[in-house]
Coordinates of C-alpha atoms in Angstrom, one line a residue:
M356 CA 25.8 -0.1 21.6
A357 CA 23.2 -1.5 19.5
I358 CA 21.6 1.6 19.2
R359 CA 25.1 3.7 18.3
A360 CA 25.6 0.7 15.8
L361 CA 22.2 1.1 14.4
A362 CA 22.6 5.1 14.0
L363 CA 26.1 4.7 12.7
V364 CA 24.4 2.3 9.8
I365 CA 21.6 4.7 8.9
I366 CA 24.0 7.8 8.8
L367 CA 26.6 6.0 6.5
S368 CA 23.6 5.0 4.3
M369 CA 22.8 8.7 4.1
P370 CA 23.9 10.6 0.7
I371 CA 27.1 12.9 1.4
A372 CA 25.0 15.7 0.9
Q373 CA 22.8 14.9 3.3
I374 CA 25.3 14.0 6.1
G375 CA 27.0 17.3 5.5
A376 CA 23.8 19.2 5.9
A377 CA 23.0 18.7 9.9
N378 CA 24.6 21.4 10.9
R379 CA 24.1 23.7 7.7
P380 CA 20.7 24.6 7.0
Y381 CA 21.0 26.7 3.8
L382 CA 22.4 23.8 2.4
A383 CA 19.6 21.5 3.7
E384 CA 16.9 24.0 2.2
A385 CA 19.3 23.8 -1.2
I386 CA 19.6 19.8 -1.0
K387 CA 15.5 19.9 -0.5
A388 CA 15.4 22.1 -3.8
A389 CA 17.7 19.7 -5.9
N390 CA 15.9 16.8 -4.9
W391 CA 13.1 18.1 -6.1
I392 CA 14.4 19.0 -9.8
E393 CA 16.1 15.7 -9.2
A394 CA 12.7 13.9 -9.5
S395 CA 11.4 15.5 -12.4
S396 CA 14.6 14.1 -14.7
I397 CA 13.5 12.4 -18.0
K398 CA 16.6 10.3 -18.9
T399 CA 17.5 9.9 -22.9
G400 CA 20.4 7.0 -23.2
D401 CA 23.2 8.7 -20.6
A402 CA 21.6 12.2 -20.8
T403 CA 19.2 13.9 -19.0
A404 CA 17.4 16.9 -18.8
W405 CA 14.6 18.7 -16.6
P406 CA 11.7 20.3 -17.8
V407 CA 10.8 23.9 -16.8
D408 CA 7.7 22.7 -15.4
P409 CA 7.6 18.9 -14.1
R410 CA 4.0 18.9 -14.7
D411 CA 4.8 19.0 -18.6
P412 CA 7.1 16.5 -19.9
K413 CA 7.4 18.5 -23.0
S414 CA 8.5 21.7 -21.4
I415 CA 12.0 21.1 -21.6
Q416 CA 14.2 24.3 -23.2
T417 CA 18.0 24.8 -23.6
D418 CA 18.2 28.1 -22.7
L419 CA 20.0 29.1 -19.4
Y420 CA 17.2 31.3 -18.5
S421 CA 14.3 28.8 -17.9
G422 CA 16.1 25.3 -19.5
V423 CA 18.8 22.7 -18.7
P424 CA 21.7 25.0 -18.3
G425 CA 20.6 26.8 -15.3
V426 CA 19.6 23.5 -13.5
V427 CA 23.6 22.2 -14.8
L428 CA 24.8 24.5 -13.3
F429 CA 22.8 24.1 -9.8
W430 CA 24.7 20.8 -10.0
V431 CA 28.0 22.2 -10.7
E432 CA 27.7 24.2 -7.2
A433 CA 26.3 21.8 -5.2
Y434 CA 28.9 19.1 -6.3
R435 CA 31.6 21.3 -5.0
S436 CA 29.7 22.4 -2.2
T437 CA 29.1 18.8 -0.7
G438 CA 31.5 16.7 -2.3
D439 CA 28.4 14.1 -3.6
R440 CA 29.3 12.9 -6.6
G441 CA 25.8 12.3 -7.5
Y442 CA 25.4 16.2 -7.8
L443 CA 28.4 16.2 -10.6
Q444 CA 26.7 13.0 -12.5
Q445 CA 23.8 15.1 -12.9
A446 CA 25.8 17.9 -14.2
R447 CA 27.3 15.5 -16.6
A448 CA 24.2 14.1 -17.8
G449 CA 22.6 17.5 -18.2
A450 CA 25.6 18.6 -20.2
D451 CA 25.8 15.8 -22.0
Y452 CA 22.1 16.5 -23.0
L453 CA 23.0 19.5 -24.3
L454 CA 26.0 18.6 -26.3
A455 CA 23.7 16.0 -28.3
D456 CA 21.2 19.0 -29.2
L457 CA 23.7 21.8 -30.0
S458 CA 23.3 21.3 -33.3
K459 CA 19.5 22.5 -33.5
E460 CA 20.7 25.8 -31.8
T461 CA 20.0 28.7 -34.1
D462 CA 19.6 31.5 -31.0
P463 CA 23.2 33.2 -30.5
G464 CA 21.8 34.9 -27.2
L465 CA 23.3 34.5 -23.7
Y466 CA 20.2 34.0 -21.4
S467 CA 18.5 32.7 -24.4
G468 CA 21.0 30.4 -26.5
V469 CA 23.8 29.3 -27.9
G470 CA 25.9 32.0 -25.7
G471 CA 24.4 30.5 -22.6
I472 CA 24.8 26.9 -23.4
G473 CA 28.6 28.0 -24.1
F474 CA 29.0 29.5 -20.5
V475 CA 27.4 26.0 -18.6
L476 CA 29.7 23.9 -20.6
I477 CA 33.0 25.6 -19.9
Q478 CA 31.8 25.8 -16.4
T479 CA 31.1 21.7 -16.4
Y480 CA 34.7 21.6 -17.7
K481 CA 36.1 22.9 -15.1
V482 CA 34.5 20.5 -12.6
T483 CA 34.9 17.4 -14.5
L484 CA 38.0 18.0 -16.7
E485 CA 36.5 16.0 -19.4
N486 CA 37.3 17.4 -22.9
K487 CA 34.0 16.9 -24.8
Y488 CA 32.7 19.8 -22.4
R489 CA 35.3 22.6 -23.6
Q490 CA 35.3 21.1 -27.0
G491 CA 31.4 21.3 -26.8
A492 CA 32.5 25.4 -25.5
V493 CA 34.2 25.8 -28.7
R494 CA 31.6 24.5 -30.7
C495 CA 29.3 27.4 -29.5
L496 CA 31.8 29.9 -29.8
Q497 CA 32.2 29.2 -33.5
L498 CA 28.5 29.2 -34.1
I499 CA 28.4 32.0 -32.7
K500 CA 31.1 33.3 -34.8
D501 CA 29.9 32.2 -37.8
K502 CA 26.2 33.7 -37.4
A503 CA 27.9 37.3 -37.0
I504 CA 27.1 40.0 -39.6
K505 CA 28.8 42.8 -40.5
T506 CA 26.9 46.0 -40.1
G507 CA 28.2 49.9 -40.1
S508 CA 31.3 49.8 -38.5
G509 CA 31.1 46.6 -36.5
L510 CA 28.6 43.7 -36.2
E511 CA 25.7 42.0 -34.9
W512 CA 23.6 38.4 -34.7
N513 CA 20.2 40.5 -34.8
N514 CA 18.5 43.5 -34.5
V515 CA 18.4 43.1 -30.3
T516 CA 20.9 45.3 -28.4
D517 CA 20.2 43.5 -24.9
I518 CA 21.9 41.3 -22.0
I519 CA 19.1 38.5 -22.7
S520 CA 19.5 37.4 -26.6
G521 CA 21.2 40.5 -27.9
G522 CA 24.1 42.4 -28.5
A523 CA 25.2 42.9 -24.9
G524 CA 24.8 40.0 -23.5
I525 CA 26.5 37.7 -26.4
G526 CA 29.6 40.5 -26.0
L527 CA 30.3 39.3 -22.7
F528 CA 30.1 35.7 -23.7
L529 CA 32.8 36.4 -26.1
L530 CA 34.8 38.3 -23.8
Y531 CA 34.0 35.5 -21.2
A532 CA 35.4 32.9 -23.9
A533 CA 38.3 34.9 -24.9
R534 CA 40.0 34.3 -21.7
E535 CA 38.7 31.0 -20.5
L536 CA 39.2 29.2 -24.1
D537 CA 42.6 31.3 -24.4
D538 CA 40.7 32.6 -27.6
A539 CA 41.8 36.4 -28.8
P540 CA 39.6 36.3 -31.9
S541 CA 36.5 36.4 -29.9
R542 CA 37.8 39.7 -28.0
Q543 CA 38.2 41.2 -31.4
L544 CA 34.7 40.3 -32.3
A545 CA 33.5 41.9 -29.1
V546 CA 35.0 44.8 -30.0
L547 CA 33.2 45.3 -33.2
D548 CA 30.3 44.3 -31.3
G549 CA 30.8 47.3 -29.2
K550 CA 31.1 49.7 -31.9
R551 CA 28.0 48.8 -33.6
L552 CA 26.0 49.3 -30.6
I553 CA 27.9 52.4 -29.7
E554 CA 26.6 53.6 -33.1
L555 CA 22.9 52.5 -32.2
G556 CA 22.9 54.8 -29.2
M557 CA 20.6 57.5 -29.2
V558 CA 21.0 60.9 -28.0
E559 CA 19.0 61.8 -24.7
G560 CA 19.0 63.5 -21.3
G561 CA 22.7 64.7 -21.7
G562 CA 23.8 61.1 -22.9
L563 CA 22.5 58.2 -24.9
K564 CA 20.0 55.3 -24.5
W565 CA 19.3 52.8 -26.2
A566 CA 16.4 50.6 -27.4
M567 CA 16.1 46.4 -27.0
S568 CA 14.9 46.3 -31.0
P569 CA 13.2 48.6 -33.1
E570 CA 10.2 46.6 -33.1
F571 CA 9.7 46.8 -29.7
K572 CA 8.1 49.9 -29.4
A573 CA 8.5 50.4 -25.4
L574 CA 11.8 51.9 -24.3
M575 CA 13.4 49.8 -21.3
P576 CA 16.2 52.0 -19.4
N577 CA 17.6 49.0 -16.9
F578 CA 19.7 45.8 -17.1
S579 CA 17.8 43.3 -18.8
H580 CA 16.7 44.8 -22.3
G581 CA 17.9 48.4 -21.2
T582 CA 20.7 50.9 -21.5
A583 CA 22.2 49.9 -18.3
G584 CA 23.0 46.0 -19.9
V585 CA 24.6 47.4 -22.9
C586 CA 26.7 49.9 -20.9
Y587 CA 27.3 47.1 -19.0
F588 CA 29.0 45.3 -21.6
L589 CA 30.6 49.0 -22.8
A590 CA 32.0 49.6 -19.6
T591 CA 33.4 45.9 -19.4
L592 CA 34.6 46.3 -23.0
Y593 CA 36.9 49.4 -21.8
Q594 CA 38.0 47.3 -19.0
E595 CA 39.3 44.2 -21.1
T596 CA 40.6 46.6 -24.2
K597 CA 41.0 50.0 -22.6
Q598 CA 39.9 51.7 -25.6
K599 CA 38.6 55.1 -24.3
E600 CA 35.4 55.1 -26.6
F601 CA 33.7 52.3 -25.2
L602 CA 34.1 53.6 -21.4
D603 CA 33.2 57.3 -22.9
A604 CA 29.8 55.3 -24.5
A605 CA 29.3 53.7 -21.3
L606 CA 29.4 56.9 -19.2
A607 CA 26.9 58.6 -21.7
G608 CA 24.4 56.0 -21.1
T609 CA 25.1 56.4 -17.5
R610 CA 24.2 59.9 -17.7
Y611 CA 21.2 59.1 -19.3
L612 CA 20.2 57.2 -16.5
Q613 CA 21.1 59.3 -13.9
S614 CA 19.1 62.2 -15.7
I615 CA 15.8 59.9 -15.6
A616 CA 16.2 58.5 -11.9
D617 CA 14.0 59.2 -9.2
T618 CA 16.1 60.5 -6.6
E619 CA 14.7 62.1 -3.6
N620 CA 15.1 60.5 -0.2
N621 CA 19.0 60.1 -1.6
V622 CA 17.9 56.6 -3.5
C623 CA 17.9 55.6 -7.1
L624 CA 15.2 53.9 -8.9
I625 CA 14.5 54.0 -12.5
F626 CA 11.2 53.3 -14.3
H627 CA 10.2 50.2 -15.6
D628 CA 9.9 51.8 -19.5
E629 CA 9.0 54.6 -21.7
P630 CA 6.0 55.8 -22.6
N631 CA 3.5 53.7 -20.5
G632 CA 5.6 52.5 -17.3
K633 CA 7.2 55.8 -15.9
S634 CA 5.7 55.2 -12.7
L635 CA 6.2 51.5 -12.5
Y636 CA 9.5 50.8 -10.7
Y637 CA 10.8 47.2 -10.1
L638 CA 13.1 46.1 -7.5
G639 CA 15.0 43.1 -8.8
W640 CA 17.5 42.1 -11.7
C641 CA 15.9 42.3 -14.9
H642 CA 14.3 46.0 -14.3
G643 CA 15.6 47.2 -11.0
P644 CA 18.3 48.2 -9.3
V645 CA 19.7 44.7 -8.7
G646 CA 20.6 44.9 -12.0
T647 CA 21.3 48.7 -13.0
T648 CA 24.0 48.3 -9.9
R649 CA 26.1 46.0 -11.7
L650 CA 26.9 49.0 -14.0
F651 CA 27.3 51.3 -11.4
Y652 CA 29.9 48.9 -9.5
R653 CA 31.6 48.2 -12.6
L654 CA 32.1 51.8 -13.5
Y655 CA 33.5 51.9 -9.7
Q656 CA 35.7 49.3 -11.0
V657 CA 37.1 50.8 -14.2
T658 CA 37.7 54.3 -13.0
G659 CA 37.9 54.1 -8.9
D660 CA 35.5 56.9 -8.8
P661 CA 34.0 56.3 -5.6
R662 CA 30.9 58.5 -6.6
W663 CA 29.7 55.2 -8.7
M664 CA 29.8 53.4 -5.1
D665 CA 27.7 55.9 -3.8
W666 CA 25.2 55.3 -6.5
V667 CA 25.2 51.8 -5.8
K668 CA 24.1 52.2 -2.7
K669 CA 21.6 54.9 -3.2
A670 CA 20.1 52.0 -5.1
A671 CA 20.4 49.5 -2.2
R672 CA 18.7 52.3 -0.2
G673 CA 16.1 52.3 -2.4
I674 CA 15.4 48.6 -2.3
M675 CA 15.5 48.6 1.4
Q676 CA 13.1 51.4 1.8
S677 CA 10.5 50.0 -0.3
G678 CA 9.0 47.8 2.6
I679 CA 10.1 44.4 1.0
P680 CA 9.9 41.5 1.4
E681 CA 7.2 41.8 4.1
K682 CA 5.3 44.3 1.7
L683 CA 4.7 43.1 -1.9
T684 CA 4.8 46.6 -4.2
P685 CA 3.9 47.0 -8.0
G686 CA 7.1 46.1 -8.9
F687 CA 8.0 43.3 -6.5
W688 CA 5.1 41.1 -6.8
N689 CA 4.7 37.3 -6.0
N690 CA 8.4 36.5 -7.2
V691 CA 11.1 34.8 -5.6
S692 CA 13.5 34.4 -8.2
Q693 CA 16.8 35.5 -9.1
C694 CA 15.7 37.1 -12.4
C695 CA 12.3 39.4 -10.4
G696 CA 12.0 38.6 -7.0
S697 CA 13.5 37.4 -3.6
A698 CA 16.9 35.1 -4.6
G699 CA 18.5 38.1 -6.7
V700 CA 17.9 40.9 -4.3
A701 CA 19.2 38.7 -1.4
E702 CA 22.3 37.6 -3.5
F703 CA 22.8 41.2 -4.0
F704 CA 23.1 42.4 -0.7
L705 CA 25.5 39.6 0.1
N706 CA 27.4 41.0 -2.6
L707 CA 27.1 44.6 -1.0
Y708 CA 27.7 43.3 2.3
E709 CA 31.3 41.6 1.0
V710 CA 32.4 45.1 -0.3
T711 CA 31.4 47.1 1.7
H712 CA 31.5 45.1 5.3
D713 CA 28.1 47.0 6.2
R714 CA 26.7 45.0 8.6
H715 CA 22.9 46.1 7.4
Y716 CA 23.3 44.8 3.9
L717 CA 23.8 41.6 5.6
E718 CA 21.1 41.7 7.7
F719 CA 18.6 42.3 5.1
S720 CA 20.3 39.8 2.8
K721 CA 19.1 37.1 5.6
R722 CA 15.8 38.7 6.0
V723 CA 15.1 38.5 2.5
T724 CA 16.2 34.8 2.8
A725 CA 14.0 34.1 5.6
N726 CA 11.2 35.3 4.0
L727 CA 11.7 32.9 0.9
L728 CA 12.1 30.2 2.7
S729 CA 9.1 31.0 4.1
R730 CA 7.3 30.3 0.9
A731 CA 8.7 27.2 -0.1
T732 CA 6.1 24.4 -0.9
A733 CA 7.0 21.1 0.7
E734 CA 6.6 18.0 -1.4
K735 CA 7.6 14.1 -0.5
N736 CA 10.8 14.9 -2.5
G737 CA 11.6 18.1 -1.4
V738 CA 10.7 21.7 -1.7
K739 CA 9.8 24.0 -4.6
W740 CA 8.7 27.6 -5.1
I741 CA 5.0 28.7 -6.8
Q742 CA 5.0 32.1 -8.0
A743 CA 3.7 34.2 -10.5
E744 CA 7.0 34.9 -13.2
H745 CA 5.0 37.7 -15.0
R746 CA 3.7 40.5 -12.9
V747 CA 1.0 41.4 -15.7
K748 CA -0.4 37.2 -15.2
P749 CA -0.6 37.3 -11.4
D750 CA -2.7 34.1 -11.4
L751 CA 0.0 32.0 -13.9
L752 CA 1.3 30.2 -10.9
L753 CA 4.1 28.0 -11.5
A754 CA 6.9 26.3 -10.2
Q755 CA 9.9 25.8 -12.2
T756 CA 12.8 24.3 -12.5
G757 CA 15.6 26.5 -13.6
Y758 CA 17.5 29.1 -13.2
M759 CA 16.0 32.6 -13.1
Q760 CA 12.7 31.7 -12.7
G761 CA 13.1 28.6 -10.5
A762 CA 14.2 26.2 -8.0
A763 CA 17.8 25.9 -9.5
G764 CA 18.2 29.6 -9.3
I765 CA 16.8 29.7 -5.3
G766 CA 19.3 26.7 -4.7
M767 CA 22.2 27.8 -6.3
W768 CA 21.6 31.3 -4.1
L769 CA 21.1 29.0 -0.9
L770 CA 24.2 27.5 -1.7
H771 CA 26.2 30.8 -2.1
L772 CA 25.1 31.6 1.7
D773 CA 26.0 28.6 3.0
A774 CA 29.6 28.9 1.3
F775 CA 29.4 32.3 2.9
E776 CA 28.2 31.1 6.1
R777 CA 31.6 29.0 6.2
G778 CA 34.1 31.4 5.1
K779 CA 34.0 30.6 1.6
R780 CA 32.5 31.9 -1.7
G781 CA 30.7 30.1 -4.6
K782 CA 32.6 29.2 -7.4
I783 CA 30.2 30.2 -10.2
S784 CA 29.9 33.9 -11.4
F785 CA 28.1 34.9 -14.8
P786 CA 29.5 37.1 -17.2
D787 CA 27.1 39.6 -16.5
D788 CA 28.2 39.6 -12.9
P789 CA 31.0 42.3 -11.7
F790 CA 31.2 41.3 -8.1
N791 CA 32.3 37.8 -8.2
S792 CA 34.2 37.7 -11.6
N793 CA 36.2 34.3 -11.7

């Protein structure tokens, strides 16, 4: 009886999350990632921030790609997954940091600035119902509206077209905000944004292509900085407005992508960039099939044409035949992140399983995840992943806290896989995610 009583005392003294993780291996690993991130916390009053690199307290950033916003999203999802209010408090503290720093933000981008912060504040409001977070999102939206510049037949915020910091990503946030904040003018701004992007399209390959910006000489066709991302926004704009000019432009951009795709052996792989990267093929979200298939799947959603799903499957086949995760490739290097590496690939294949029910996709997703977990580095306070963010800097190895290149993004994926194992679905999907729109 004494032993049983002692065991009960130990269990009751454990955080709720750890109790729930006893028979949930993916949740257990996500909690270890959370513990490592939490150990890097820097508190300023009631607010909290997490440096991108825990070894450098000055590396705090406020972009969704690498900084505090992505960590806040992870805390929100961790709370929903476990019911542990400690994670909810972390989310609040991080969101409070973003609110305090909002007046300093000048970049309107989705992954680089105000758009991403607004998205995170809306997600925080949904789970806390505290109006200050909704009002913070409204402030973000107003900052974006105030920075819009009338140009041509539409408007823009800078001379960048892409998902990360340009018109495509900003437009996706505007559509998201129009729904979540019931703000019809945001939808009209997105329409004008789309009209300007159409003007910037360049005729080629029987269709259209887009440069990231006039200054950037390499032209990248895939999702994060290229034609696929611009067309994804235009196709989504058509979904929201039913204005045919946006679908026509999205289809024109897709024809260009099809014209340059490597389709040998019934796959779809699109090179990294022109003119110098035509023999380099990434596999992840940024410049590979994981991102570009978002366009194909959105076209399938808005047209109902099954041929677009065939292109999704061709792209998936290209990844599966590459030899990863056991073999690294020039475009899939020592990186396990959401952006360029394993977490993003694994999440994509689970999404694909959920829409096709093909168990080969689920098996591949779990195989990639097992490899990802095997590459974790244990710390006394949890686990981290040391990786090379940049393909061209393989010796620059770093364990980051953030979403697209760090433990928050990996932890989020593990929470989603845990939810799937329990017959549920993760609650958070990004404005550029066609598979889990909510």
